[in-house]
XYZ file of C-alpha atoms in Angstrom:
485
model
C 25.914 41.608 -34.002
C 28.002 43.825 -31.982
C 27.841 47.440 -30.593
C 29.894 50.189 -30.015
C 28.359 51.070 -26.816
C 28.857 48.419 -23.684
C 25.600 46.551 -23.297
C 24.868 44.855 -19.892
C 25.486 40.881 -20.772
C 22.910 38.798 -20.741
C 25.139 36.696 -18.780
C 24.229 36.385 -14.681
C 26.617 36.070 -12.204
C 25.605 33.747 -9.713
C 27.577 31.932 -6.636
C 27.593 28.335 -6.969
C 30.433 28.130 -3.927
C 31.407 30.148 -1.555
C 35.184 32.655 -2.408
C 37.047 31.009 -0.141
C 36.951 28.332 -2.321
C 38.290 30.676 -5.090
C 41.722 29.645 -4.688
C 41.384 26.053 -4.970
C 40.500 26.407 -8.614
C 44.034 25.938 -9.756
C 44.859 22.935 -7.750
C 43.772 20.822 -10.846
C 46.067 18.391 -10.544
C 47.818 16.253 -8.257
C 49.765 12.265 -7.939
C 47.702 10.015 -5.795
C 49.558 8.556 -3.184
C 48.308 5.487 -1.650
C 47.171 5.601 1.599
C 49.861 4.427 4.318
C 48.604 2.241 6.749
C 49.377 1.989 10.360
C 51.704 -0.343 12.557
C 50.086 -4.033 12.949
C 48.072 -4.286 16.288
C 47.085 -0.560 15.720
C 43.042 -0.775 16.516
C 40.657 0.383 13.738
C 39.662 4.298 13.991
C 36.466 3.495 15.561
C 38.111 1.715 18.796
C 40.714 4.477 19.158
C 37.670 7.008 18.264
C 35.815 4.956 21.368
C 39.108 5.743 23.529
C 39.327 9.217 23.036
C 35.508 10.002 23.759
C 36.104 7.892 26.936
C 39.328 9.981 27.591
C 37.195 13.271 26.833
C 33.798 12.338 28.354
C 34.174 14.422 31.577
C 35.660 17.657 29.048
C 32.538 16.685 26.779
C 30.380 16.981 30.200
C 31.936 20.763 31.044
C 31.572 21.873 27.572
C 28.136 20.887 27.405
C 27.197 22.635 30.351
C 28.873 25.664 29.641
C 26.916 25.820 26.204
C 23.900 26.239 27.621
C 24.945 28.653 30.776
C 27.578 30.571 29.272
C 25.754 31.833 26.384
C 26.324 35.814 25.229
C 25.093 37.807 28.124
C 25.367 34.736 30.571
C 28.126 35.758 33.319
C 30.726 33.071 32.789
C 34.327 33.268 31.383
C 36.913 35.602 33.548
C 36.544 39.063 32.579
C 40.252 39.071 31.763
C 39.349 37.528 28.585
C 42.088 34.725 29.266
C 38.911 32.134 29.587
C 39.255 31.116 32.714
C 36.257 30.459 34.767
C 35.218 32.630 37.826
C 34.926 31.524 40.826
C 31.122 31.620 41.050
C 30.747 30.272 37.933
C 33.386 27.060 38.768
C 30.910 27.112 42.298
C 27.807 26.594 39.725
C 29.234 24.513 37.370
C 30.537 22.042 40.453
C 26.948 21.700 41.937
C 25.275 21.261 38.968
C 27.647 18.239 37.726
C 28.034 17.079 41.179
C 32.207 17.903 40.773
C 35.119 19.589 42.568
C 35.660 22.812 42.189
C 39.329 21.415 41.149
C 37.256 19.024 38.976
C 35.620 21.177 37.305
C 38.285 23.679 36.562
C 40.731 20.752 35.020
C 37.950 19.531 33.113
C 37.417 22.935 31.601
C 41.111 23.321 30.403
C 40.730 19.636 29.108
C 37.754 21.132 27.240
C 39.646 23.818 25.828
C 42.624 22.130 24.819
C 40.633 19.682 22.933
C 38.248 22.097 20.681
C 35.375 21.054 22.277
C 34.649 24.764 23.669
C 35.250 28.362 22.099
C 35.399 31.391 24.405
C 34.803 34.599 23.408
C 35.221 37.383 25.608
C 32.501 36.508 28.583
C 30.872 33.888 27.027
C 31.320 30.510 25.951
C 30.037 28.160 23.047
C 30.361 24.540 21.793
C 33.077 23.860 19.222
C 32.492 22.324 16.019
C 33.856 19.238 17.464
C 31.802 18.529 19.943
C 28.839 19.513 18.009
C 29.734 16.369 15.650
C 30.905 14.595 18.618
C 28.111 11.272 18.799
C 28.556 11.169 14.672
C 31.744 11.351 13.646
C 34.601 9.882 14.430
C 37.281 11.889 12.989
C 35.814 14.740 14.969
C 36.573 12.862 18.209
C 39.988 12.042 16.842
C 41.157 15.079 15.999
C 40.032 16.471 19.309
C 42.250 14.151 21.499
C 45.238 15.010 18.918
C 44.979 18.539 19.602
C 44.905 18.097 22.936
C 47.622 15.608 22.895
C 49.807 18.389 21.202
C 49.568 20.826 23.966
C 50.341 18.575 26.332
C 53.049 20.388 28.058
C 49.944 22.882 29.240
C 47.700 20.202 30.638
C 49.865 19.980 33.600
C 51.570 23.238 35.450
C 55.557 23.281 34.801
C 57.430 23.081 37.707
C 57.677 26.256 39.526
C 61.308 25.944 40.987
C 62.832 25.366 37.175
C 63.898 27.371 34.653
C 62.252 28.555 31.585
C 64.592 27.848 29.271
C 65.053 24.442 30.552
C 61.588 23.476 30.168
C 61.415 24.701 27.100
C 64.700 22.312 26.140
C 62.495 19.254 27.450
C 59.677 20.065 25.525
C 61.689 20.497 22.113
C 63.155 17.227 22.602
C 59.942 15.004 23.628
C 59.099 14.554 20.240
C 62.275 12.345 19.826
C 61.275 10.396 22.917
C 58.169 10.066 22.007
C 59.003 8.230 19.022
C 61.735 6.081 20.384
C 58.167 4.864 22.565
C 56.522 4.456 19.208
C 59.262 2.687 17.422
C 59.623 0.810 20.777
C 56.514 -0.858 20.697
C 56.263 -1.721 24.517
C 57.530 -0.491 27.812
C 60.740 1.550 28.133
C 63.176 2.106 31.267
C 62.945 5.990 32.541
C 66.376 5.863 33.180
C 67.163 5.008 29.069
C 64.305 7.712 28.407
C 66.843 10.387 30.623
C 69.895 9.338 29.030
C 68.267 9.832 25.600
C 67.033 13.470 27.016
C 70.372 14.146 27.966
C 71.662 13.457 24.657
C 68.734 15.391 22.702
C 69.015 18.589 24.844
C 72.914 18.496 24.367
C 72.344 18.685 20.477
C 69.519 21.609 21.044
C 72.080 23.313 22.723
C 75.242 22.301 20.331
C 72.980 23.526 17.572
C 72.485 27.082 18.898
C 75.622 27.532 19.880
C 76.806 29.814 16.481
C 78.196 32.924 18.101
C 81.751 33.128 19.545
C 82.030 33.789 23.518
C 85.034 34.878 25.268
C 86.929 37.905 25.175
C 88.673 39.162 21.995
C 93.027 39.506 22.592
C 94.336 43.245 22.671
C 96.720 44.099 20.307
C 100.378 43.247 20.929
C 102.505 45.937 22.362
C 106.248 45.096 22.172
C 108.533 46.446 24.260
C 109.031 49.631 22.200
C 105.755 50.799 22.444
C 104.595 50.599 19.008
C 101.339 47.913 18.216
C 101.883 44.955 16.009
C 99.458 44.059 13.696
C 98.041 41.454 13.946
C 96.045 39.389 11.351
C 92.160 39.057 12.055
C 91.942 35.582 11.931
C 94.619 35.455 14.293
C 92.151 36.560 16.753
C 89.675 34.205 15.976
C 87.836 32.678 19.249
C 86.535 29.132 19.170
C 83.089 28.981 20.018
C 82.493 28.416 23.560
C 81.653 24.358 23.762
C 78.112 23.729 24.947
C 77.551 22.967 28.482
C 76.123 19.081 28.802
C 72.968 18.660 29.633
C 72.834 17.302 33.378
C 71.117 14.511 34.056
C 69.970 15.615 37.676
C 68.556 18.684 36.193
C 66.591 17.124 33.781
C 65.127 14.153 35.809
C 62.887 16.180 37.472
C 61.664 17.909 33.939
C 61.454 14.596 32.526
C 58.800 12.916 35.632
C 56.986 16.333 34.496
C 56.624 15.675 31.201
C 55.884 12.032 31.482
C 53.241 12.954 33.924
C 51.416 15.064 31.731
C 51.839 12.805 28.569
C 49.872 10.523 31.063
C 47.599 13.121 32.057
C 46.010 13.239 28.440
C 46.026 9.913 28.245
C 49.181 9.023 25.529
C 51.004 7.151 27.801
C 51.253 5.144 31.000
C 54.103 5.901 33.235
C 54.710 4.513 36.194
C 57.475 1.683 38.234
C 60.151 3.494 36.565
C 58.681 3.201 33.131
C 56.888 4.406 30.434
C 54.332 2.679 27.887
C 52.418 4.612 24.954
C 49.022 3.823 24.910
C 47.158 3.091 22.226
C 45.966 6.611 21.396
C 49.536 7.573 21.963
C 50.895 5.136 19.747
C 48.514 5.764 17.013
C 49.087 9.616 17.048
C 52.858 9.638 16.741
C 52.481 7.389 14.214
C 50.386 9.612 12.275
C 53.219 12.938 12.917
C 55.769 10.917 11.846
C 54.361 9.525 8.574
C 53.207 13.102 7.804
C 56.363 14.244 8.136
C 57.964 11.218 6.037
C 55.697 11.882 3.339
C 56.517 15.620 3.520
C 60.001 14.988 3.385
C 59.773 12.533 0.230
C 58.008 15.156 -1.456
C 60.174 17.412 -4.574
C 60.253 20.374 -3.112
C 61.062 18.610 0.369
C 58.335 21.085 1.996
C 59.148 19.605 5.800
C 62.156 21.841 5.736
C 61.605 24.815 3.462
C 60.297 28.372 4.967
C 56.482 28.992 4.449
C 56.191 30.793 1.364
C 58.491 27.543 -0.576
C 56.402 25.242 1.306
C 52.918 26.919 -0.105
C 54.327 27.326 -3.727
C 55.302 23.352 -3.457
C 51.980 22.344 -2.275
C 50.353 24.756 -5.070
C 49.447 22.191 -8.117
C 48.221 19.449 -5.003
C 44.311 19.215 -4.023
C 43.136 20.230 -1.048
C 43.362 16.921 0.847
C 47.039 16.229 -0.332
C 47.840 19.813 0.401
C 46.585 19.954 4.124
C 48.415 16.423 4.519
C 51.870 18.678 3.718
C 50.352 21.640 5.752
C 50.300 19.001 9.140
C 53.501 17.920 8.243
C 55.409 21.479 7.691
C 52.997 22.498 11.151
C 54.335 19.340 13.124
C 57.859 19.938 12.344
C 58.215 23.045 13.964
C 56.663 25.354 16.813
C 53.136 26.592 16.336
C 53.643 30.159 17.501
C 56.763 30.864 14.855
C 54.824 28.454 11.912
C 51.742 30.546 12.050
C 54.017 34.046 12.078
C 55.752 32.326 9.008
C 52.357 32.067 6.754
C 50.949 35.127 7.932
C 54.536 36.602 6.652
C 53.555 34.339 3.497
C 50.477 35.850 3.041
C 51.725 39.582 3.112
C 53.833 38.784 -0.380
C 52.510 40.271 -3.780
C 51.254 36.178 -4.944
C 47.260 36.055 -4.583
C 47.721 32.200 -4.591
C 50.092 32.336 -1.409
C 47.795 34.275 0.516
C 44.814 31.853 -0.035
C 47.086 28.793 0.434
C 48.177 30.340 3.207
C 44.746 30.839 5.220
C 43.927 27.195 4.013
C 47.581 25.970 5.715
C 46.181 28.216 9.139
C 42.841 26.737 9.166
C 44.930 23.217 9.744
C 46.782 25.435 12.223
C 43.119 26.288 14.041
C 42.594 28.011 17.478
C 45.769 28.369 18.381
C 46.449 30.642 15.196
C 43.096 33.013 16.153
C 45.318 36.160 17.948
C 47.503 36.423 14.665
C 44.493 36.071 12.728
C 42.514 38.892 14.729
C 45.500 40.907 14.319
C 46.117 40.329 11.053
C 41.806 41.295 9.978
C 43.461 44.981 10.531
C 45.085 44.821 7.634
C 43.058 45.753 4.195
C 45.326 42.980 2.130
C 44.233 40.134 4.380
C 41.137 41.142 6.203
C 38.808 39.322 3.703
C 40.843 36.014 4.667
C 41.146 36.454 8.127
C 37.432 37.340 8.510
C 36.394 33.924 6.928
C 38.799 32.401 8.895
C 37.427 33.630 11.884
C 34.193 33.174 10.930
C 34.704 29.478 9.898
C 36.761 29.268 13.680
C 33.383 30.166 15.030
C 31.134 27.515 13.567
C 29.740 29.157 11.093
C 29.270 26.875 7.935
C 32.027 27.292 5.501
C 29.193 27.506 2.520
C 27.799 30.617 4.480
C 30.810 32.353 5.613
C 31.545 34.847 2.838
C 28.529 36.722 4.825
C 30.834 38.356 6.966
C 32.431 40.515 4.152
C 30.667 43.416 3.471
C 30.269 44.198 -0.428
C 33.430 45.749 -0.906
C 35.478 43.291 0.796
C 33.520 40.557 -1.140
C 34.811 42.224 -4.288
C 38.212 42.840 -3.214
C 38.657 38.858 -2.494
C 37.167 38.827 -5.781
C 40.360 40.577 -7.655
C 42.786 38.930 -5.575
C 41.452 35.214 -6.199
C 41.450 36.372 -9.524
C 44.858 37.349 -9.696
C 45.577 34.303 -8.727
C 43.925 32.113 -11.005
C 45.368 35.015 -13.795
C 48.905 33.996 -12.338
C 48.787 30.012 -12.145
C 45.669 28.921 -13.566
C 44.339 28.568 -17.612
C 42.230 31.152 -18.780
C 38.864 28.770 -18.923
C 39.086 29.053 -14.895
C 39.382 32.866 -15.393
C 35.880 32.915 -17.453
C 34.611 30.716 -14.764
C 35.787 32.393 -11.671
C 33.078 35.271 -12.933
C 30.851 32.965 -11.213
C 31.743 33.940 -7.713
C 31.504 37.341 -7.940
C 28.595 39.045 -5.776
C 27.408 41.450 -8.034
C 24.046 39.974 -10.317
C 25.595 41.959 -13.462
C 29.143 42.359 -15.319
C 28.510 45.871 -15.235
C 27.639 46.195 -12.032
C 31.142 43.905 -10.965
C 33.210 46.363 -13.349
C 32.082 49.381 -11.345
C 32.747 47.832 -8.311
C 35.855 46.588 -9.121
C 37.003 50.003 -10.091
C 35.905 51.201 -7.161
C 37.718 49.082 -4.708
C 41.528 49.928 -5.418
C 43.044 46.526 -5.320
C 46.763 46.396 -6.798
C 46.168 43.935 -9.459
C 43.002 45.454 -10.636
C 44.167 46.271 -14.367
C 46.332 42.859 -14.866
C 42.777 41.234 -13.700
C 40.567 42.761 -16.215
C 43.267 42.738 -18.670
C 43.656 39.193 -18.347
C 40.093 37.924 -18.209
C 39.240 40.420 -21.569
C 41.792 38.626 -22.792
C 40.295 35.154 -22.049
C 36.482 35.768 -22.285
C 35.102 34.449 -25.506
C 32.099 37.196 -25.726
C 33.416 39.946 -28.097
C 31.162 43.103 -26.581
C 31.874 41.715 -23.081
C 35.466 41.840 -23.293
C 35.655 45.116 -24.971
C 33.482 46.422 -21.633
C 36.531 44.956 -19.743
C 39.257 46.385 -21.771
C 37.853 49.984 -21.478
C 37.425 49.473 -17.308
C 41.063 47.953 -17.154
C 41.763 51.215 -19.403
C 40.117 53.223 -17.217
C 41.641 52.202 -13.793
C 45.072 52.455 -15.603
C 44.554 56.244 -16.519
C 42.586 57.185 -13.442
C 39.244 57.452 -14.646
């Protein structure tokens, strides 16, 4: 029996999960790959998880410490914000722990580098890493891999060399580092140079697009009058790119072997160099990622952001962040995390949540673009449980940070983009995570909040929604957002 007057639906809408899970609901399907396993001799994750919590036990110590004294409305981080320590607190934290002031502040970086403290402002807190630090192992892991890829900060640059050149050794390490890998033992410096030579060379071939040198004048003859003269006539050859000199760079290369050492991936030292274990076992890992990226159809290791996102769309969330890593490792963090932020600007709801799920693989080093980008009304409901997932909070409990309006604008845009790329069961179902107790109730609110998509929404799930009277209610809201009312 139907009416001709909207009835509120029996039909409650409660939140089994939280909305950030929203977008997964169309990554239904995906080819199992088996599992590649490491190079023989590699030790078992729990031996190389008992390495890095040896390697980290003195950051562990710091960020322990500074847990308890550096609480909100503790004085502790420098007031610059930067999260360096103060000097009194440094003083505090070296008689307490019976440390060096030097001690303690290297420690503290270590700490930093690794995930295993947050710091916010003037205060400090444990990261989720080193609050699952004695239980799981993957934790640990993933904390000496993230310090392992900001290696070039664990240890000052040299002072009397030039920017860009440092920045030439550190693009081309990852091509040393897995000539150690591939390797397999210890490797001469001076065959480590010569390869750096070689690598910086092509960094500096491949740049080298834009003609130099001056442009000929026209000819003047000797009657005064200018010849023409065809353009590519005046074509310049690109200036060749100076070599890379070895002098130069052997200093830049004892730098960054010294602080590949530093955290503990290699050993260097009577003119060689060794990956350790850890070492070995992490640039393994890059480079399968990026193998298995690179086998992949869409050949995602290569593609810009938004391409990469729309070929990792129909893959489930585990396959999907194993692509994210591998389109991440493959290219500097800084321009990688502009790229998905870029991604998630674009008029595809599934892009935008793919693209939050791609930055929380990304993790602290992504949190300034993701503050910046909470300013924004089309992305502050991601960046906001992004943030609040960065802090600790429990991904189940996170979609507390939204306030009701932002709640329901996530609501329209997930929903767009399970209207876009999913079936129109999932639509029916994604009801379900809406925060309001009553259709009703989500149909005024959903007027309300002036997302884009609103009409295609409610036009799609009327469409889909097997209850006669219900869809009818949605019809006449899509009907009258479209005309104003």
């Amino acid at each position: 029996m139907t009416s001709r007057t909207p009835r509120d639906s029996r039909l409650r809408l409660v939140r089994p999960r939280p909305l950030a899970a929203a977008p997964r609901a169309v990554n239904q399907h995906r080819t199992r790959r088996p599992a590649p396993r490491p190079p023989e001799g590699t030790p078992p994750p729990a031996e190389l998880a008992r390495m890095a919590r040896a390697r980290l036990a003195a950051a562990a110590t710091i960020a322990r410490w500074a847990d308890t004294a550096l609480r909100p409305g503790r004085d502790g981080a420098g007031s610059d914000g930067g999260g360096t320590l103060s000097d009194r607190t440094s003083e505090s934290a070296a008689a307490e722990l019976g440390l060096t002031v030097a001690q303690v502040r290297a420690d503290w970086d270590t700490a930093r580098l690794a995930g295993l403290v947050e710091v916010h402002g003037d205060s400090a807190r444990s990261g989720w890493r080193l609050r699952a630090w004695d239980r799981d192992d993957s934790a640990v892991l993933r904390g000496w891999v993230a310090l392992f890829d900001a290696w070039s900060l664990a240890t000052p640059e040299p002072s009397d060399r030039e920017h860009a050149d440092v920045a030439e050794v550190v693009s081309a390490m990852p091509q040393l580092l897995s000539f150690l890998q591939l390797s397999a033992g210890p490797v001469p410096v001076e065959q480590l140079l010569d390869l750096l030579r070689q690598r910086v060379t092509e960094l500096r071939t491949e740049r080298c697009e834009v003609p130099y040198g001056p442009v000929p004048e026209p000819v003047a003859p000797s009657d005064g009058a200018l010849v023409a003269v065809d353009a590519t006539a005046l074509a310049v050859s690109p200036a060749p790119p100076e070599p890379a000199d070895a002098a130069t760079l052997a200093p830049l290369l004892d730098w960054a072997l010294r602080a590949l050492a530093s955290v503990g991936a290699l050993t260097y030292g009577d003119g060689q160099a060794t990956l350790t274990p850890l070492g070995s076992w992490a640039v393994w890992v890059k480079l399968e990622q990026i193998c298995v990226a690179a086998q992949s159809p869409a050949g995602n290791i290569e593609v810009a952001a938004e391409d990469m996102l729309r070929g990792c769309a129909q893959l489930r969330p585990n396959a999907a962040r194993a692509e994210y890593r591998a389109w991440l490792a493959a290219r500097p963090v800084g321009g990688a995390v502009t790229e998905l932020i870029e991604a998630a600007r674009g008029e595809d709801a599934l892009l935008r949540g793919l693209a939050f799920e791609a930055l929380r693989v990304v993790g602290a080093p992504a949190e300034p673009d993701v503050r910046a980008a909470a300013d924004e009304a089309g992305l502050r409901p991601y960046a906001l449980l992004w943030l609040a997932e960065q802090e600790g909070v429990d991904p189940e409990d996170a979609h507390e940070v939204l306030t009701r309006e932002e709640a329901t604008w996530l609501w329209v845009d997930t929903a767009a983009a399970v209207a876009d790329h999913g079936e129109a069961p999932l639509l029916v179902r994604h009801l379900e995570s809406a925060v309001q107790p009553t259709v009703p109730a989500l149909l005024d609110e959903v007027r309300a909040v002036g997302h884009p998509r609103t009409v295609q929404v409610l036009v799609a799930l009327a469409a889909a929604h097997p209850d006669p009277a219900l869809a009818r209610a949605v019809r006449r809201a899509a009907f009258q957002v479209h005309t104003g009312g």
